Amino acid sequence: MTDARHAVRKTGRHQAKANRQLLYKRVESMKVVKIDKKKWDQGLAALKGVYRIFSPVKMKDAFEFKALEENENPDLGGLNTRLSAKGLIYPQTEAMFTYTLDESREDHHIMSPVETDYSPRAVIGLRPCDADAFLLVQRNFDTPQYKDPYWIDAYEATTIVGLACENPCSTCFCTSAGSGPFNETGLDVLMVETKDGYILKSVTPKGESLIAASGWNDEISPEEAQKQIEPLKTAAEQKISSVVETDQLKNKDAMTIYNAPFWDDVAFACINCGTCTFVCPTCWCFDIQDETHKTEGVRMRNWDSCMFPLFTLHGSGHNPRGEKVQRVRQRFMHKLKYYVDKYNDGIQCVGCGRCVRACPVNIDIRKVCSLMNQPENATCAAQS
Amino acid sequence: MQNPYLPYPVRIDEIITETEDKNLKTFKFVFLNKEDEEKFAYRSGQFAELSVTGKGEIPIGIASSPTEKGFVKFTVNKVGLVSTFLHNMKVGDIMGIRGPLGNSYPWEMLEKGKNVVIIGGGFAFTTLRSSIVYMLDPTNRPKFGDIHVIYGARSPGMLLYRDELAKWEARSDINVHITVDGTDDPGWKYNVGFVPAITEKKAPPADENTYAIICGPPVMIKFTQPVLDKQGYGHHNIIMSLENRMKCGIGICGHCNVGKEFVCKDGPVFTLAQLNRMPREY
Ligand SMILES: Cc1cc2nc3c(=O)[nH]c(=O)nc-3n(C[C@H](O)[C@H](O)[C@H](O)COP(=O)(O)OP(=O)(O)OC[C@H]3O[C@@H](n4cnc5c(N)ncnc54)[C@H](O)[C@@H]3O)c2cc1C
Ligand code: SF4
Ligand code: SF4
Ligand code: FES
């Protein structure tokens, strides 16, 4: 019985893989194409025949990612999206299993896998920082010991077309966080806006397949592309004015930073709203809940936040992080020290600046990071 | 890809009320699919997520021993949403279990002839029961040196596994010291006193081949640790099992961390030497 369920899930996965392999075959070598603005719609329409497309679209008061309708176009001109792209791979709320409590059914009280659509999808127009964030969180969802099938299947089904960021916000510090406005790691295609259109540069075979499927075939040589991209890249990097030092985080003892004198000051104004964790592309915590309607139900997972007291509350009433300062410290320690120690490959932050922009009381990870990087210099300068 | 969130379906085979306040019940589960029992191969000290369909999952230490075949056992305290619902379920009901999870006590090391001192209080005796049954199995007993058990509860009626305790007490290959905080039962033939006090009197002398495994409520741990310190137990020789609120049990959901360790995946078992270097967020 259980095996049949696993089989259902497998077919879904294999199908998605097979689709992609078909696409791979048509490609011989990595290529770069130029798109005239006039040919944009045509290619997009072709892609919609192969992929479900997700892009930033201007909503009421912010840009957000959404699945494009048939005649809908991405809004690529705006500032970065308010929410990160993480929800495209790891939805804010997601069904894990279904069940029935109806005892006349043979499988009552037994969890059944849900059928999720893992057919090829493409994200067009996310920023390189959000793509890099997927690689940081992949370490959490795809481990040697346990594999999170929901995250992995969604990530595998997705082709990522990143839009080089030519107008970074004042709160961005991606170049200090191991990423950058033209960073290609985590992308399948790098897309650069030029005067009269776009340059699309494939980074992976998945990206090659997407370009092939689009019909955009005005190829240019990699050298020519580089010549056009390089000055734009340098200009963008120069616009990033925030520099954050992270070099000492690794060497410092975790307990020294943990016991440093500045945490009360850092946490003072925080209202524990959790906004910083929801907008963040590298925050991954979730809760699991059963939702039952009459006899039918779904086991769901929902984004959760270490900023909430309930996150750690024991059934006995004891709470290991019952104080606000403990929760604020946890968020920063996780991103800037525990993660650094655990994976030895930089901080769990891509410098997108969303938490800085969204925090109602102006708590700024750049300042906290500087304090943590030099805890011995810290007096109580958190808000200065 | 194996879905690590999918519980194995089980049937409740037996329910035993353990304590006089009826707040602790032992549930014996049988796997609906025989193959699942083999996949659920576990070690003492590990736990599982008990999945009560429609209510949620709770992490509970495995109380049966790997040497006991055909079923798995858990002893559950009635606390909140899921545990209360479980307490009202009946023999024959279907639910799920997911695991085994966590690291376990360090058996590979202990089985090299080490002396083991088990110190337990209240209902935190479940994985300790598993460990005792495991060590007393005739094929395993020769792998260990002396075995001591110090176990206490508020009153005789609050002790878990009373029949087994009495049997172990009568054996010569294990030294069992049962204690209660107090009792007016004139027939009570064991100790009276708190666990730390009994530990002071009965724990064997420290040496590098002697390991203490402690599980109990925070106050018991708080007062037992100085006693062990005084007796000279090194912090590498003191082993503890932590609890934190959990959801996934596999190191992914982020709920249970203490510093960079996840209680669910890197623990729940840590030495005191390890805990000394971690934040006290448990
Ligand atoms: C490794 C480990 C082993 C444990 N072994 C046992 C045992 O053998 N017997 C026993 O009675 N209890 C044990 N517990 C504690 C038990 O998990 C909680 O009492 C139980 O989760 C409470 O759930 P509830 O739904 O009844 O309470 P609620 O307060 O309604 O909790 C809601 C949810 O929060 C989570 N949660 C709440 N408290 C805890 C907690 N202390 N630990 C982990 N998750 C929690 C659970 O997901 C729970 O469903 C153990 C905990 C851990 C971490
Ligand atoms: S911590 Fe802030 S700046 Fe860093 S990735 Fe998250 S939202 Fe962006
Ligand atoms: S957004 Fe600001 S106020 Fe809200 S929880 Fe995060 S740090 Fe605290
Ligand atoms: S319970 Fe999810 S990380 Fe430990």
JSON list of C-alpha atoms in Angstrom, two decimals, chain A residues 1-3 5-6 9-10 13 96-97 99-101 103 108-113 140-141 143 145-150 152-153 255 258 284-290 292 299 301 304 310-316 318 320-321 326 329-330 334 338 341-342, chain B residues 1-9 32-33 35-36 39 51-57 79-81 89 93-96 98 100-102 243-245 247-262 265-266 276-282:
[
{"chain": "A", "resi": 1, "resn": "MET", "atom": "CA", "xyz": [0.00, 0.00, 0.00]},
{"chain": "A", "resi": 2, "resn": "THR", "atom": "CA", "xyz": [2.70, 2.38, 1.06]},
{"chain": "A", "resi": 3, "resn": "ASP", "atom": "CA", "xyz": [4.78, 1.32, -1.94]},
{"chain": "A", "resi": 5, "resn": "ARG", "atom": "CA", "xyz": [1.96, 5.71, -2.87]},
{"chain": "A", "resi": 6, "resn": "HIS", "atom": "CA", "xyz": [5.68, 6.11, -3.25]},
{"chain": "A", "resi": 9, "resn": "ARG", "atom": "CA", "xyz": [5.20, 10.35, -6.32]},
{"chain": "A", "resi": 10, "resn": "LYS", "atom": "CA", "xyz": [8.05, 8.81, -8.34]},
{"chain": "A", "resi": 13, "resn": "ARG", "atom": "CA", "xyz": [9.31, 13.19, -10.58]},
{"chain": "A", "resi": 96, "resn": "MET", "atom": "CA", "xyz": [2.20, 17.42, 2.58]},
{"chain": "A", "resi": 97, "resn": "PHE", "atom": "CA", "xyz": [-0.35, 14.62, 2.85]},
{"chain": "A", "resi": 99, "resn": "TYR", "atom": "CA", "xyz": [-6.02, 11.69, 5.05]},
{"chain": "A", "resi": 100, "resn": "THR", "atom": "CA", "xyz": [-9.51, 10.55, 5.81]},
{"chain": "A", "resi": 101, "resn": "LEU", "atom": "CA", "xyz": [-11.02, 9.81, 9.20]},
{"chain": "A", "resi": 103, "resn": "GLU", "atom": "CA", "xyz": [-13.62, 4.46, 8.93]},
{"chain": "A", "resi": 108, "resn": "HIS", "atom": "CA", "xyz": [-8.67, 5.66, 7.01]},
{"chain": "A", "resi": 109, "resn": "HIS", "atom": "CA", "xyz": [-6.17, 7.46, 9.32]},
{"chain": "A", "resi": 110, "resn": "ILE", "atom": "CA", "xyz": [-3.28, 6.71, 6.92]},
{"chain": "A", "resi": 111, "resn": "MET", "atom": "CA", "xyz": [-1.38, 9.57, 5.27]},
{"chain": "A", "resi": 112, "resn": "SER", "atom": "CA", "xyz": [-1.50, 9.66, 1.45]},
{"chain": "A", "resi": 113, "resn": "PRO", "atom": "CA", "xyz": [0.91, 11.68, -0.67]},
{"chain": "A", "resi": 140, "resn": "ASN", "atom": "CA", "xyz": [19.05, 22.51, 4.78]},
{"chain": "A", "resi": 141, "resn": "PHE", "atom": "CA", "xyz": [16.48, 20.73, 2.59]},
{"chain": "A", "resi": 143, "resn": "THR", "atom": "CA", "xyz": [21.08, 16.71, 3.20]},
{"chain": "A", "resi": 145, "resn": "GLN", "atom": "CA", "xyz": [20.81, 11.92, 5.57]},
{"chain": "A", "resi": 146, "resn": "TYR", "atom": "CA", "xyz": [17.36, 13.33, 4.80]},
{"chain": "A", "resi": 147, "resn": "LYS", "atom": "CA", "xyz": [15.87, 14.70, 1.60]},
{"chain": "A", "resi": 148, "resn": "ASP", "atom": "CA", "xyz": [12.90, 17.04, 1.71]},
{"chain": "A", "resi": 149, "resn": "PRO", "atom": "CA", "xyz": [11.02, 15.84, -1.36]},
{"chain": "A", "resi": 150, "resn": "TYR", "atom": "CA", "xyz": [8.77, 18.89, -1.67]},
{"chain": "A", "resi": 152, "resn": "ILE", "atom": "CA", "xyz": [13.86, 19.17, -4.00]},
{"chain": "A", "resi": 153, "resn": "ASP", "atom": "CA", "xyz": [11.16, 18.30, -6.54]},
{"chain": "A", "resi": 255, "resn": "MET", "atom": "CA", "xyz": [29.63, 31.67, 23.08]},
{"chain": "A", "resi": 258, "resn": "TYR", "atom": "CA", "xyz": [26.31, 34.87, 22.27]},
{"chain": "A", "resi": 284, "resn": "TRP", "atom": "CA", "xyz": [13.40, 28.37, 6.05]},
{"chain": "A", "resi": 285, "resn": "CYS", "atom": "CA", "xyz": [11.66, 27.43, 9.31]},
{"chain": "A", "resi": 286, "resn": "PHE", "atom": "CA", "xyz": [8.23, 25.85, 9.19]},
{"chain": "A", "resi": 287, "resn": "ASP", "atom": "CA", "xyz": [5.46, 24.45, 11.32]},
{"chain": "A", "resi": 288, "resn": "ILE", "atom": "CA", "xyz": [3.41, 21.33, 10.57]},
{"chain": "A", "resi": 289, "resn": "GLN", "atom": "CA", "xyz": [-0.36, 21.31, 11.22]},
{"chain": "A", "resi": 290, "resn": "ASP", "atom": "CA", "xyz": [-3.25, 18.96, 10.52]},
{"chain": "A", "resi": 292, "resn": "THR", "atom": "CA", "xyz": [-9.51, 18.59, 9.16]},
{"chain": "A", "resi": 299, "resn": "ARG", "atom": "CA", "xyz": [-1.30, 17.73, 6.81]},
{"chain": "A", "resi": 301, "resn": "ARG", "atom": "CA", "xyz": [3.35, 22.93, 6.46]},
{"chain": "A", "resi": 304, "resn": "ASP", "atom": "CA", "xyz": [7.08, 29.75, 10.88]},
{"chain": "A", "resi": 310, "resn": "LEU", "atom": "CA", "xyz": [5.29, 29.81, 20.43]},
{"chain": "A", "resi": 311, "resn": "PHE", "atom": "CA", "xyz": [8.10, 28.58, 18.20]},
{"chain": "A", "resi": 312, "resn": "THR", "atom": "CA", "xyz": [9.92, 27.02, 21.16]},
{"chain": "A", "resi": 313, "resn": "LEU", "atom": "CA", "xyz": [7.18, 26.69, 23.80]},
{"chain": "A", "resi": 314, "resn": "HIS", "atom": "CA", "xyz": [7.19, 23.26, 25.47]},
{"chain": "A", "resi": 315, "resn": "GLY", "atom": "CA", "xyz": [3.95, 21.51, 26.39]},
{"chain": "A", "resi": 316, "resn": "SER", "atom": "CA", "xyz": [4.99, 21.90, 30.05]},
{"chain": "A", "resi": 318, "resn": "HIS", "atom": "CA", "xyz": [8.71, 26.00, 29.88]},
{"chain": "A", "resi": 320, "resn": "PRO", "atom": "CA", "xyz": [13.85, 28.04, 26.27]},
{"chain": "A", "resi": 321, "resn": "ARG", "atom": "CA", "xyz": [13.59, 31.30, 24.29]},
{"chain": "A", "resi": 326, "resn": "GLN", "atom": "CA", "xyz": [16.75, 35.48, 23.15]},
{"chain": "A", "resi": 329, "resn": "ARG", "atom": "CA", "xyz": [19.75, 36.87, 19.20]},
{"chain": "A", "resi": 330, "resn": "GLN", "atom": "CA", "xyz": [18.71, 33.48, 17.77]},
{"chain": "A", "resi": 334, "resn": "HIS", "atom": "CA", "xyz": [21.69, 31.47, 13.23]},
{"chain": "A", "resi": 338, "resn": "TYR", "atom": "CA", "xyz": [25.69, 28.93, 13.60]},
{"chain": "A", "resi": 341, "resn": "ASP", "atom": "CA", "xyz": [30.19, 27.19, 11.75]},
{"chain": "A", "resi": 342, "resn": "LYS", "atom": "CA", "xyz": [28.01, 24.41, 10.44]},
{"chain": "B", "resi": 1, "resn": "MET", "atom": "CA", "xyz": [13.32, 9.52, -2.93]},
{"chain": "B", "resi": 2, "resn": "GLN", "atom": "CA", "xyz": [11.98, 8.31, 0.43]},
{"chain": "B", "resi": 3, "resn": "ASN", "atom": "CA", "xyz": [9.64, 10.89, 1.95]},
{"chain": "B", "resi": 4, "resn": "PRO", "atom": "CA", "xyz": [11.00, 11.36, 5.49]},
{"chain": "B", "resi": 5, "resn": "TYR", "atom": "CA", "xyz": [7.73, 12.96, 6.64]},
{"chain": "B", "resi": 6, "resn": "LEU", "atom": "CA", "xyz": [5.58, 9.92, 5.80]},
{"chain": "B", "resi": 7, "resn": "PRO", "atom": "CA", "xyz": [4.65, 7.97, 8.93]},
{"chain": "B", "resi": 8, "resn": "TYR", "atom": "CA", "xyz": [4.41, 4.19, 8.96]},
{"chain": "B", "resi": 9, "resn": "PRO", "atom": "CA", "xyz": [0.82, 3.15, 9.63]},
{"chain": "B", "resi": 32, "resn": "LEU", "atom": "CA", "xyz": [0.32, -2.60, 9.64]},
{"chain": "B", "resi": 33, "resn": "ASN", "atom": "CA", "xyz": [3.00, -3.58, 7.11]},
{"chain": "B", "resi": 35, "resn": "GLU", "atom": "CA", "xyz": [8.34, -4.55, 6.19]},
{"chain": "B", "resi": 36, "resn": "ASP", "atom": "CA", "xyz": [7.95, -1.27, 8.06]},
{"chain": "B", "resi": 39, "resn": "LYS", "atom": "CA", "xyz": [12.78, -0.34, 8.39]},
{"chain": "B", "resi": 51, "resn": "SER", "atom": "CA", "xyz": [1.43, 10.85, 14.29]},
{"chain": "B", "resi": 52, "resn": "VAL", "atom": "CA", "xyz": [-2.16, 11.17, 15.51]},
{"chain": "B", "resi": 53, "resn": "THR", "atom": "CA", "xyz": [-4.05, 11.65, 12.29]},
{"chain": "B", "resi": 54, "resn": "GLY", "atom": "CA", "xyz": [-6.00, 14.91, 12.33]},
{"chain": "B", "resi": 55, "resn": "LYS", "atom": "CA", "xyz": [-4.24, 16.26, 15.43]},
{"chain": "B", "resi": 56, "resn": "GLY", "atom": "CA", "xyz": [-0.52, 16.30, 14.67]},
{"chain": "B", "resi": 57, "resn": "GLU", "atom": "CA", "xyz": [2.74, 14.71, 15.68]},
{"chain": "B", "resi": 79, "resn": "VAL", "atom": "CA", "xyz": [0.09, 17.41, 28.39]},
{"chain": "B", "resi": 80, "resn": "GLY", "atom": "CA", "xyz": [-1.60, 19.26, 25.54]},
{"chain": "B", "resi": 81, "resn": "LEU", "atom": "CA", "xyz": [-3.43, 18.82, 22.27]},
{"chain": "B", "resi": 89, "resn": "MET", "atom": "CA", "xyz": [-7.75, 6.59, 21.79]},
{"chain": "B", "resi": 93, "resn": "ASP", "atom": "CA", "xyz": [-7.24, 2.50, 16.40]},
{"chain": "B", "resi": 94, "resn": "ILE", "atom": "CA", "xyz": [-4.98, 3.35, 13.45]},
{"chain": "B", "resi": 95, "resn": "MET", "atom": "CA", "xyz": [-2.33, 6.07, 13.55]},
{"chain": "B", "resi": 96, "resn": "GLY", "atom": "CA", "xyz": [1.27, 6.51, 12.42]},
{"chain": "B", "resi": 98, "resn": "ARG", "atom": "CA", "xyz": [7.78, 8.15, 11.99]},
{"chain": "B", "resi": 100, "resn": "PRO", "atom": "CA", "xyz": [13.52, 6.18, 14.40]},
{"chain": "B", "resi": 101, "resn": "LEU", "atom": "CA", "xyz": [14.96, 9.67, 14.96]},
{"chain": "B", "resi": 102, "resn": "GLY", "atom": "CA", "xyz": [17.95, 11.14, 16.75]},
{"chain": "B", "resi": 243, "resn": "GLU", "atom": "CA", "xyz": [13.93, 17.88, 24.97]},
{"chain": "B", "resi": 244, "resn": "ASN", "atom": "CA", "xyz": [12.91, 20.81, 22.82]},
{"chain": "B", "resi": 245, "resn": "ARG", "atom": "CA", "xyz": [9.74, 21.61, 20.95]},
{"chain": "B", "resi": 247, "resn": "LYS", "atom": "CA", "xyz": [8.08, 19.48, 14.37]},
{"chain": "B", "resi": 248, "resn": "CYS", "atom": "CA", "xyz": [10.06, 17.68, 11.67]},
{"chain": "B", "resi": 249, "resn": "GLY", "atom": "CA", "xyz": [12.39, 15.60, 13.84]},
{"chain": "B", "resi": 250, "resn": "ILE", "atom": "CA", "xyz": [14.96, 15.48, 11.04]},
{"chain": "B", "resi": 251, "resn": "GLY", "atom": "CA", "xyz": [16.87, 18.76, 11.33]},
{"chain": "B", "resi": 252, "resn": "ILE", "atom": "CA", "xyz": [14.95, 20.68, 8.67]},
{"chain": "B", "resi": 253, "resn": "CYS", "atom": "CA", "xyz": [12.12, 22.74, 10.22]},
{"chain": "B", "resi": 254, "resn": "GLY", "atom": "CA", "xyz": [14.42, 24.73, 12.52]},
{"chain": "B", "resi": 255, "resn": "HIS", "atom": "CA", "xyz": [12.36, 24.41, 15.71]},
{"chain": "B", "resi": 256, "resn": "CYS", "atom": "CA", "xyz": [14.63, 22.59, 18.12]},
{"chain": "B", "resi": 257, "resn": "ASN", "atom": "CA", "xyz": [18.09, 24.11, 17.73]},
{"chain": "B", "resi": 258, "resn": "VAL", "atom": "CA", "xyz": [20.46, 24.75, 20.60]},
{"chain": "B", "resi": 259, "resn": "GLY", "atom": "CA", "xyz": [23.26, 26.76, 19.06]},
{"chain": "B", "resi": 260, "resn": "LYS", "atom": "CA", "xyz": [24.27, 25.08, 15.85]},
{"chain": "B", "resi": 261, "resn": "GLU", "atom": "CA", "xyz": [23.04, 21.66, 16.99]},
{"chain": "B", "resi": 262, "resn": "PHE", "atom": "CA", "xyz": [19.57, 20.31, 16.34]},
{"chain": "B", "resi": 265, "resn": "LYS", "atom": "CA", "xyz": [19.15, 15.19, 14.62]},
{"chain": "B", "resi": 266, "resn": "ASP", "atom": "CA", "xyz": [22.46, 15.89, 16.38]},
{"chain": "B", "resi": 276, "resn": "ASN", "atom": "CA", "xyz": [28.89, 23.19, 28.55]},
{"chain": "B", "resi": 277, "resn": "ARG", "atom": "CA", "xyz": [29.87, 24.72, 25.22]},
{"chain": "B", "resi": 278, "resn": "MET", "atom": "CA", "xyz": [26.28, 25.30, 24.01]},
{"chain": "B", "resi": 279, "resn": "PRO", "atom": "CA", "xyz": [23.74, 28.02, 24.85]},
{"chain": "B", "resi": 280, "resn": "ARG", "atom": "CA", "xyz": [21.29, 26.98, 27.57]},
{"chain": "B", "resi": 281, "resn": "GLU", "atom": "CA", "xyz": [18.31, 27.08, 25.28]},
{"chain": "B", "resi": 282, "resn": "TYR", "atom": "CA", "xyz": [16.57, 23.86, 26.33]}
]
